[in-house]
mmCIF file of C-alpha atoms and ligand atoms in Angstrom:
data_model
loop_
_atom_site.group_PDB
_atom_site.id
_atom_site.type_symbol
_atom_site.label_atom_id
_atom_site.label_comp_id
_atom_site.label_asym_id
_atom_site.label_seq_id
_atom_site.Cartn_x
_atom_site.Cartn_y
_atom_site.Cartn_z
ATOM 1 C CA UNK A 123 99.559 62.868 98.051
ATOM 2 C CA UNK A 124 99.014 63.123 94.349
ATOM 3 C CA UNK A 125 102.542 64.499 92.304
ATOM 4 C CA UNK A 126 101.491 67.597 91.775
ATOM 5 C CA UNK A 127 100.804 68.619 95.365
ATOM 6 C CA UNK A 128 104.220 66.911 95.735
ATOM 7 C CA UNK A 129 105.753 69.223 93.507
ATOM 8 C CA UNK A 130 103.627 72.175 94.946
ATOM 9 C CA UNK A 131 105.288 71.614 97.834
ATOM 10 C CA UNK A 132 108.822 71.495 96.714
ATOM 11 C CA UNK A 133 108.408 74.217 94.771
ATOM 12 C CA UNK A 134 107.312 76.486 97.643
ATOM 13 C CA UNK A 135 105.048 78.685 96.445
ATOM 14 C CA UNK A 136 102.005 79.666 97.748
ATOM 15 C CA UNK A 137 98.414 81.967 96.255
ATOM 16 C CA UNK A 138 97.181 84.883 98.394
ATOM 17 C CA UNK A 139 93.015 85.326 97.909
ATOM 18 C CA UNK A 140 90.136 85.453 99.547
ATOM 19 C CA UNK A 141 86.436 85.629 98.413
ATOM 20 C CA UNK A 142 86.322 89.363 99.310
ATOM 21 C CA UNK A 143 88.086 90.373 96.496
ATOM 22 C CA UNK A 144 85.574 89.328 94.228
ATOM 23 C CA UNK A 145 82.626 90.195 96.385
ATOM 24 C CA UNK A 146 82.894 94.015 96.685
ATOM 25 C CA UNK A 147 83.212 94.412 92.725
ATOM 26 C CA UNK A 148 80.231 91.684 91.590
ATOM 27 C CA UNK A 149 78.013 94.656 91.325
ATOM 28 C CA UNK A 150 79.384 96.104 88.658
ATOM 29 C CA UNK A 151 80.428 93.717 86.343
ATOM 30 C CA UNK A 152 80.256 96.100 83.566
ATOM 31 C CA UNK A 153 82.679 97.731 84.872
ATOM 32 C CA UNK A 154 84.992 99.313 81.955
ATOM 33 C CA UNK A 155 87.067 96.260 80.284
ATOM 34 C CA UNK A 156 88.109 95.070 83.220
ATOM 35 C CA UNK A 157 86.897 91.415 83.912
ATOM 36 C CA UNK A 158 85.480 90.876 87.295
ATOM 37 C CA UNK A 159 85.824 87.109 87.096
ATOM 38 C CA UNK A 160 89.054 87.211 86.642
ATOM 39 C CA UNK A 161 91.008 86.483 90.288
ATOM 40 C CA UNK A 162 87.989 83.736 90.749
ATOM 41 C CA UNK A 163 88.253 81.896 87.409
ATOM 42 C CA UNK A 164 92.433 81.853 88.323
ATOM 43 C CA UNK A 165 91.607 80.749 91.353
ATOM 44 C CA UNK A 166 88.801 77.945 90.329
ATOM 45 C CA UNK A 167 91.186 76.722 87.614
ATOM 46 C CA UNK A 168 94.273 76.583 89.827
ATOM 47 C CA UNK A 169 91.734 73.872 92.549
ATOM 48 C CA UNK A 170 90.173 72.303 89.061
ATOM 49 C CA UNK A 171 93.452 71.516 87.857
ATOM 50 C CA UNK A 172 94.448 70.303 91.365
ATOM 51 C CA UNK A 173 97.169 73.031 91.370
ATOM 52 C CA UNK A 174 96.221 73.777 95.087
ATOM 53 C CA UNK A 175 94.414 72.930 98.082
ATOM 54 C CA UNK A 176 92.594 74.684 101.127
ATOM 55 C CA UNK A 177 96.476 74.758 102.469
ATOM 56 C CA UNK A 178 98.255 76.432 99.843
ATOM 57 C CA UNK A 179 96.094 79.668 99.541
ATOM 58 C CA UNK A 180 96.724 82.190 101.919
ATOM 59 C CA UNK A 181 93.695 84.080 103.373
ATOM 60 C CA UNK A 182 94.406 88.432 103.938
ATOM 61 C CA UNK A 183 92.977 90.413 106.601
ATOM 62 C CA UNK A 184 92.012 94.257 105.826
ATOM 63 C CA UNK A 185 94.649 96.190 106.103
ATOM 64 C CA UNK A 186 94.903 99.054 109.132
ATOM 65 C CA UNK A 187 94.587 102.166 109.007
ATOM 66 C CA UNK A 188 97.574 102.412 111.028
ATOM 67 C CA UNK A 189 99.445 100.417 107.754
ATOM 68 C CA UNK A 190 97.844 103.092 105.750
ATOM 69 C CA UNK A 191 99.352 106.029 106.756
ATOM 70 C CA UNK A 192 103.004 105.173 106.734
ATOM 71 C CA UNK A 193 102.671 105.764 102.688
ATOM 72 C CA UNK A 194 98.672 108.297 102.372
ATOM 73 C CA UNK A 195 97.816 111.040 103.967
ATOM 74 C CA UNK A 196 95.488 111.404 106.407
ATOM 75 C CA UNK A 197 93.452 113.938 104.470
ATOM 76 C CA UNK A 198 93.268 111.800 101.529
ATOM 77 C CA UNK A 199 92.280 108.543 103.638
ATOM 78 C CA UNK A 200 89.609 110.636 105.605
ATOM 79 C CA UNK A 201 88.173 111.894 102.127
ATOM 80 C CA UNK A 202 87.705 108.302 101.105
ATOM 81 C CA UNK A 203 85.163 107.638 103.789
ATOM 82 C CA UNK A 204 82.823 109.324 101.474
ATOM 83 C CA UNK A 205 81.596 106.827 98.529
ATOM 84 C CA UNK A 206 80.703 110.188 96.307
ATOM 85 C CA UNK A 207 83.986 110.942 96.730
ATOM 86 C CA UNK A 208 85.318 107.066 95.542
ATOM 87 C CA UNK A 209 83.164 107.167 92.541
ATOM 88 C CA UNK A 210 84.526 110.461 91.765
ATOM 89 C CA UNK A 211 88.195 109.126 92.422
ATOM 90 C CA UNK A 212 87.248 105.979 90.165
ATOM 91 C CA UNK A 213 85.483 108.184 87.447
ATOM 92 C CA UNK A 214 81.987 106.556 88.160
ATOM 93 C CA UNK A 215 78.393 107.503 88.336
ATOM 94 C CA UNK A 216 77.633 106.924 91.960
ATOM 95 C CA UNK A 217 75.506 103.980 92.472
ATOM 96 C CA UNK A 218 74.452 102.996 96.071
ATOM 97 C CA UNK A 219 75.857 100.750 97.293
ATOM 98 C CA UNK A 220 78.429 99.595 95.123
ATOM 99 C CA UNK A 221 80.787 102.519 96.137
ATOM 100 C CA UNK A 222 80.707 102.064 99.659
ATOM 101 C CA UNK A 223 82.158 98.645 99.189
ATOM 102 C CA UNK A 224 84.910 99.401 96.546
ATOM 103 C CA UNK A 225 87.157 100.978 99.098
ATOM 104 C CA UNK A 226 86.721 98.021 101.225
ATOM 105 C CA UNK A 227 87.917 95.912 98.226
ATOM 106 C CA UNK A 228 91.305 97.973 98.247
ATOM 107 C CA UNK A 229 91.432 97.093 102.276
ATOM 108 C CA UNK A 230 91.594 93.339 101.484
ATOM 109 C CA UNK A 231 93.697 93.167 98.169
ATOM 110 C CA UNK A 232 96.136 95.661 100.152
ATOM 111 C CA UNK A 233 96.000 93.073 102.782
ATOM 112 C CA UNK A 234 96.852 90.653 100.576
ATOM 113 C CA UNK A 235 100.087 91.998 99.108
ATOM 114 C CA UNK A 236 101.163 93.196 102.494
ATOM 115 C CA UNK A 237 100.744 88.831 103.573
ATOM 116 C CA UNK A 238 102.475 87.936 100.000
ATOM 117 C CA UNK A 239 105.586 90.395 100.827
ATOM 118 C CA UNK A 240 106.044 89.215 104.389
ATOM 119 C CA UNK A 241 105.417 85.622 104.235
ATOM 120 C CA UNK A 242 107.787 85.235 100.869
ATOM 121 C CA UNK A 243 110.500 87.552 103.041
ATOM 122 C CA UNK A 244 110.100 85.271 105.917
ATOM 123 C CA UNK A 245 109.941 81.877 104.345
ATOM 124 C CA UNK A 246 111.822 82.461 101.468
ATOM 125 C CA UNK A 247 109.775 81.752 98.639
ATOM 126 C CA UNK A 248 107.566 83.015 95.953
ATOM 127 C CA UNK A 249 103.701 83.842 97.163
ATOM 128 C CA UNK A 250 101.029 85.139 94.135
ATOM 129 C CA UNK A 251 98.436 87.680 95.359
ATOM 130 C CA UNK A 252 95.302 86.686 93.279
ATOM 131 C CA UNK A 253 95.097 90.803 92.787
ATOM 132 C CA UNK A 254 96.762 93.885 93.672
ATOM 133 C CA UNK A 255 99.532 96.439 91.678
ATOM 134 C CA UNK A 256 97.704 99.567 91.945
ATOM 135 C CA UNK A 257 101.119 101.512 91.057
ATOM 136 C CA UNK A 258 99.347 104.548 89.700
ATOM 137 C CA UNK A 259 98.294 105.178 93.351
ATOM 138 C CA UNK A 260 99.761 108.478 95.227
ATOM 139 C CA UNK A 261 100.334 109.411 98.661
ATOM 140 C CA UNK A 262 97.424 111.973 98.543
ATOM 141 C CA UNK A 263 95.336 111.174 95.334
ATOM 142 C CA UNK A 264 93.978 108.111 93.429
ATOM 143 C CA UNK A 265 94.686 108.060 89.912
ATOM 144 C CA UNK A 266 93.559 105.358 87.136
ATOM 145 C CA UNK A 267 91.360 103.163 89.181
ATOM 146 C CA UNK A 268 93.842 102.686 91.966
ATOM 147 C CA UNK A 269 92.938 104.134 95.100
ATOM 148 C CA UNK A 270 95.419 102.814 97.895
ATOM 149 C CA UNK A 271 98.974 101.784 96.446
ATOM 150 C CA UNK A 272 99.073 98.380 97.966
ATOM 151 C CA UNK A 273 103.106 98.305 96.572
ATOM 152 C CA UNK A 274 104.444 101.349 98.748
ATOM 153 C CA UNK A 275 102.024 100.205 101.941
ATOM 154 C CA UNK A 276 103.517 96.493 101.996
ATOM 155 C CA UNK A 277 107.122 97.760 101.795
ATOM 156 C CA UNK A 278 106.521 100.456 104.150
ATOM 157 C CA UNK A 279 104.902 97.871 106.585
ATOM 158 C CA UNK A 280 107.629 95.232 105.801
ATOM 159 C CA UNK A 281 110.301 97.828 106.483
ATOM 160 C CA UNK A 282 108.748 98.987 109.460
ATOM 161 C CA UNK A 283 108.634 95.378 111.254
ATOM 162 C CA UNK A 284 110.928 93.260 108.988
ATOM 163 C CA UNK A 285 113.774 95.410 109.520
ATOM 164 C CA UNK A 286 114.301 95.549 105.522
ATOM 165 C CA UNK A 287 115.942 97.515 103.298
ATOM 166 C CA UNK A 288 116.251 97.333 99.659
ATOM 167 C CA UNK A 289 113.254 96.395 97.866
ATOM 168 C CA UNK A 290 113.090 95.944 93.760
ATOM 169 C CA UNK A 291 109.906 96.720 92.330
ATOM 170 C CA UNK A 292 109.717 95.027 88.858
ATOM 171 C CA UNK A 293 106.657 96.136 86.991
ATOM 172 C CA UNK A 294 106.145 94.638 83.883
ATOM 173 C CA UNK A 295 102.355 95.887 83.747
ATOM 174 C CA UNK A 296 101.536 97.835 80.253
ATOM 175 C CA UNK A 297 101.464 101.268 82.152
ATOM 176 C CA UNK A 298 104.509 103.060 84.216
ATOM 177 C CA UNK A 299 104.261 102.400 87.726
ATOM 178 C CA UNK A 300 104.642 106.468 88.422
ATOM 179 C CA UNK A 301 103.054 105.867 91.708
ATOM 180 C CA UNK A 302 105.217 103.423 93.279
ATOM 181 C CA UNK A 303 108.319 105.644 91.147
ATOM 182 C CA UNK A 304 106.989 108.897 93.174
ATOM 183 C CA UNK A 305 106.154 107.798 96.429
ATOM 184 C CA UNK A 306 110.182 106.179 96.707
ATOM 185 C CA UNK A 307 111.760 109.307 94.107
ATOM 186 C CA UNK A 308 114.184 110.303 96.520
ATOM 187 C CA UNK A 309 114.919 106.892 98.247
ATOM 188 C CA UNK A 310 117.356 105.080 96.513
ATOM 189 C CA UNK A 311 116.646 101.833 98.325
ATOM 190 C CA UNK A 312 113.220 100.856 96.248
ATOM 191 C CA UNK A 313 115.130 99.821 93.078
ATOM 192 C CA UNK A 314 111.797 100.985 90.269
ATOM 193 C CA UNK A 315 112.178 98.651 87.077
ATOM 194 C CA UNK A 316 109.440 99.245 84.780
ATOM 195 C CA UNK A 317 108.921 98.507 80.974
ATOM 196 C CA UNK A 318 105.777 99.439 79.308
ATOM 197 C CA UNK A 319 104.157 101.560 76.367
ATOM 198 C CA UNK A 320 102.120 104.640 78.477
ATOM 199 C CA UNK A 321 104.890 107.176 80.190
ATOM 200 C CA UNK A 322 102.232 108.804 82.711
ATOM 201 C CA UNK A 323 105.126 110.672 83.846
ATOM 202 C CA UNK A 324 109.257 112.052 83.299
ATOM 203 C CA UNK A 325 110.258 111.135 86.621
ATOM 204 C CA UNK A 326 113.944 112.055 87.397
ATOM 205 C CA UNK A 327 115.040 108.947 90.571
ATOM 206 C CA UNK A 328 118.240 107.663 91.567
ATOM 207 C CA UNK A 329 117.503 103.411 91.238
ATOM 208 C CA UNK A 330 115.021 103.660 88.839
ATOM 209 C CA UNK A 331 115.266 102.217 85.123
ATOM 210 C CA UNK A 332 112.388 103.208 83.084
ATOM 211 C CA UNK A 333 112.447 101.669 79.613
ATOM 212 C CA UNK A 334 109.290 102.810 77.169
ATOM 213 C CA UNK A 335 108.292 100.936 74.080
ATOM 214 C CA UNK A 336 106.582 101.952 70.968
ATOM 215 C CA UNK A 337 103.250 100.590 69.758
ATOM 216 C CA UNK A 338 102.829 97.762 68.481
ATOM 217 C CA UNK A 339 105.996 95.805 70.410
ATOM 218 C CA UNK A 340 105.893 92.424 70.280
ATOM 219 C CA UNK A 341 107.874 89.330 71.790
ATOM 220 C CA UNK A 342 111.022 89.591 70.339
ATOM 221 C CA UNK A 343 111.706 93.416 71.333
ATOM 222 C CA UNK A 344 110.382 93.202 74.711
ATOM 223 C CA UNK A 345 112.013 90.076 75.677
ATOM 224 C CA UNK A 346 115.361 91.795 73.887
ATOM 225 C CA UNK A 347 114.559 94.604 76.598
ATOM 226 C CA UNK A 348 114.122 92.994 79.816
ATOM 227 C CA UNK A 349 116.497 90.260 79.272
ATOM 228 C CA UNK A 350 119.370 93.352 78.277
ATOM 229 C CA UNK A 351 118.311 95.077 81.192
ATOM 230 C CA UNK A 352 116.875 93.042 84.237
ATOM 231 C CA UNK A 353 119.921 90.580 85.213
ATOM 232 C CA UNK A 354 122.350 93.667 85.883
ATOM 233 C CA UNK A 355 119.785 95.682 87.817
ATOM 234 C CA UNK A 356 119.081 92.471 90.041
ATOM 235 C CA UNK A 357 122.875 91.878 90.411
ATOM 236 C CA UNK A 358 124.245 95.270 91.388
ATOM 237 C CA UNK A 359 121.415 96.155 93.444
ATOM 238 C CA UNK A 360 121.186 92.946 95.437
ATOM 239 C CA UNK A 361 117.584 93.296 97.051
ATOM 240 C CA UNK A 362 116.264 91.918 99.834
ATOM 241 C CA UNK A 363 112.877 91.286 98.242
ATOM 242 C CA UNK A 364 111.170 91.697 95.333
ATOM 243 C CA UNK A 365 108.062 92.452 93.897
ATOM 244 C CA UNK A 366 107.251 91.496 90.531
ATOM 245 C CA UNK A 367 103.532 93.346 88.863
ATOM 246 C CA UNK A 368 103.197 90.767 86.048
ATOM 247 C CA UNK A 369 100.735 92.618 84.632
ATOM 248 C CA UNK A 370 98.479 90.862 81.795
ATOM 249 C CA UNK A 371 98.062 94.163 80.276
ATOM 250 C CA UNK A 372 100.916 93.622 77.060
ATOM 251 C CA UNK A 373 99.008 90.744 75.964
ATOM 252 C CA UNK A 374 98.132 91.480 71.501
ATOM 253 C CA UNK A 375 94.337 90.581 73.060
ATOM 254 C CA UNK A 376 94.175 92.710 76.064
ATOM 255 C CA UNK A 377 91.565 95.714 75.652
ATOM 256 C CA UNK A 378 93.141 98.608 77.120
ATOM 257 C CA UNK A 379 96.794 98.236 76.001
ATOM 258 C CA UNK A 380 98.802 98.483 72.510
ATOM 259 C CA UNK A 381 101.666 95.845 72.444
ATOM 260 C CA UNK A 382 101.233 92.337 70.845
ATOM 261 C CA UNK A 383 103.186 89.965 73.152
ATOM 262 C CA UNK A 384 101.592 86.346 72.609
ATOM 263 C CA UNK A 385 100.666 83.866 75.582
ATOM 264 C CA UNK A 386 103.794 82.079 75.271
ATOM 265 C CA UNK A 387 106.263 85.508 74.835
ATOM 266 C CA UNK A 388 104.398 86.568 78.383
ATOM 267 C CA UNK A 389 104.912 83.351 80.198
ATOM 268 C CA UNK A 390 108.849 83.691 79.132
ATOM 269 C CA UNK A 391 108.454 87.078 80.200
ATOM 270 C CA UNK A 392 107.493 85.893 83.426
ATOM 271 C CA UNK A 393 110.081 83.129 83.928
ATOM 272 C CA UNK A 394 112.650 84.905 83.279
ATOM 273 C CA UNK A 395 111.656 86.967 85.925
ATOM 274 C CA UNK A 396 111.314 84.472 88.230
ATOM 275 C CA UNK A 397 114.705 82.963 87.253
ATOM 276 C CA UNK A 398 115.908 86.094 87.563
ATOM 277 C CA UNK A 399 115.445 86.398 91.230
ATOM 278 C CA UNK A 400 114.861 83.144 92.280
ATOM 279 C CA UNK A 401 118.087 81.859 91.123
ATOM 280 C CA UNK A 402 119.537 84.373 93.679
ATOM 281 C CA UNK A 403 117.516 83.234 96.062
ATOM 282 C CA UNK A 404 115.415 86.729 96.486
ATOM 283 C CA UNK A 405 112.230 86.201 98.328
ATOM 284 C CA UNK A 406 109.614 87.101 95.370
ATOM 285 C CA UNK A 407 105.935 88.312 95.653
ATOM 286 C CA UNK A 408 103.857 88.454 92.756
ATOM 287 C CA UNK A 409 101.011 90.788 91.843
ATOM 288 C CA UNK A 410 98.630 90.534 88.782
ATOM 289 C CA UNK A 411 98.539 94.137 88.310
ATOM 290 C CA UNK A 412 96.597 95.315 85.067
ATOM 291 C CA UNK A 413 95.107 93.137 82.202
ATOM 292 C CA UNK A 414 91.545 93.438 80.316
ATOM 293 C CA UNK A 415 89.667 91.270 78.096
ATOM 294 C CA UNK A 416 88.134 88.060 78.722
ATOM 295 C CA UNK A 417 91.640 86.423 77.939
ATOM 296 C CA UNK A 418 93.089 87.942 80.362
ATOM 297 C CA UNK A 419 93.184 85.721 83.362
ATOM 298 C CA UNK A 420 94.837 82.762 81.373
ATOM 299 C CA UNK A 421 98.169 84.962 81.467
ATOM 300 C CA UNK A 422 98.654 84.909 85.345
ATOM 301 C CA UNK A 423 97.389 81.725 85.490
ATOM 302 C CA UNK A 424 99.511 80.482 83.019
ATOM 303 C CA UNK A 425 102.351 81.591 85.124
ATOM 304 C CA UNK A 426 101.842 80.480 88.086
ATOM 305 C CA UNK A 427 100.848 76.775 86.652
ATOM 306 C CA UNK A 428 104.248 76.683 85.563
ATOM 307 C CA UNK A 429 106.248 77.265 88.732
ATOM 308 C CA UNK A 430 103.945 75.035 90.372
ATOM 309 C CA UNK A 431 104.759 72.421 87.963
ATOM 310 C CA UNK A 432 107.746 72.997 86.540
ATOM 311 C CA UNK A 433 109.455 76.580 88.198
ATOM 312 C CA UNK A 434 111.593 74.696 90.945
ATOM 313 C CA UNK A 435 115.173 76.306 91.213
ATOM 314 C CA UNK A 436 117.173 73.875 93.263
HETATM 315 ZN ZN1 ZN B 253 98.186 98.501 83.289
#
């Protein structure tokens, strides 16, 4: 066995993926900013780089329907049976077939964060869904391209079965996670972190810390931010897991958002996450959440390079 893979396996970590999450979006790969490629080229590099093996990814099933419903309605579920409906959801012409299969896409990323949640929980370490983090998700409507909120079905399903309690949800993505923040507003044991530039939403929760940054933020005042903020939250709180959306979306190249974090601010960003909870010995699953741009992929991958290499907490 090579060092690396060594290390790999020291360092416990493990990538959640499988080739359905690129195949039910290939036929649109015009689709708005958001780079198709992405989850495969992380993936690709991850093998090129021998980061990984067969072993160390992780392979989802779709998730039920039965997982489903403890966070959506039925109404809402039933009404996206219909791919008109989808498009409509995702603010697309309808074009057959592409719509039929986009829902299925959310089935197997959803399955994927539900495996990354429980298999960090149970073997206490840190698992990376190659996808997933579709926050702005609610229990009865899609909203911003995120049609099932994979978050709120994972805990729900981990909570159901697990027999867990507090969950953090620390989303670092460039937009508020008002879904997740909704979906848990009167349950004070999902702890909402979330620091980003778009406020969809004032949302008044007990255990939630929303921190909103102007335009134009770069390394130095979010870094200031999280690392005033985080290390209380995760010490009072004391979760029993938590999920981190390490959204690419702050990068100063991504299309969509307005900060100017760097490569290197957003791979402190990320450590310091990871040290965060790690340190405590938190099981941690990691979503990519939002990014856009052709640079965007680098920024997760960047990330998780380094705790395979480097990211061991002894
Ligand atoms: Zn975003």
């Amino acid at each position: 066995m090579n060092r690396i893979l060594r290390l790999f396996r020291q360092k416990r970590a493990k990538i959640v993926y499988r080739s359905e999450y690129m195949t039910a979006i290939y036929a649109r790969d015009n689709h708005r900013a958001f780079d198709v490629m992405k989850f495969k080229k992380i993936r690709d590099q991850l093998v090129k780089e021998h980061l990984i093996t067969r072993k160390d990814v992780l392979v989802p099933p779709r998730v039920s329907d039965e997982d489903l419903l403890r966070v959506h309605t039925k109404k809402y579920l039933e009404s996206l049976k219909n791919p008109l409906i989808v498009a409509q959801y995702l603010y697309l012409d309808y074009v057959n077939p592409w719509d039929e299969f986009i829902f299925e896409y959310f089935r197997y990323v959803t399955g994927g964060t539900i495996l990354a949640a429980e298999h960090a929980f149970e073997q206490d370490l840190v698992v990376f869904n190659l996808g997933g983090g579709y926050h702005h998700a609610h229990r009865d409507k899609a909203e911003g391209f995120c049609l099932i909120n994979d978050v709120a079905v994972a805990i729900e399903k981990l909570r159901a079965e697990k027999k867990l309690r507090r969950v953090l949800v620390v989303d670092l993505d460039y937009h508020q996670g008002n879904g997740v923040m909704l979906i848990y507003k009167n349950d004070p044991d999902v702890f909402t972190f979330s620091i980003h530039g778009a406020t969809w939403e004032e949302i008044d929760k007990e255990n939630n810390l929303d921190i909103e940054l102007p335009s134009h933020t770069g390394d130095a005042e979010y870094l200031e931010a999280l690392k005033s903020y985080l290390p209380g939250v995760v010490e009072r709180f004391q979760p029993e897991l938590t999920i981190y959306l390490a959204g690419a979306d702050p990068f100063k190249e991504d299309t969509l958002g307005d900060f100017e974090l760097t490569e290197s601010g957003l791979l402190e960003r990320d450590q310091f996450v990871y040290q965060q909870i790690r340190q405590r010995k938190i099981p941690l699953a990691v979503l990519a959440a939002g990014g856009y741009g052709p640079h965007s992929w680098k920024i997760y991958f960047n990330f998780i390079k380094w705790v395979i290499t480097k990211g061991n907490i002894s």
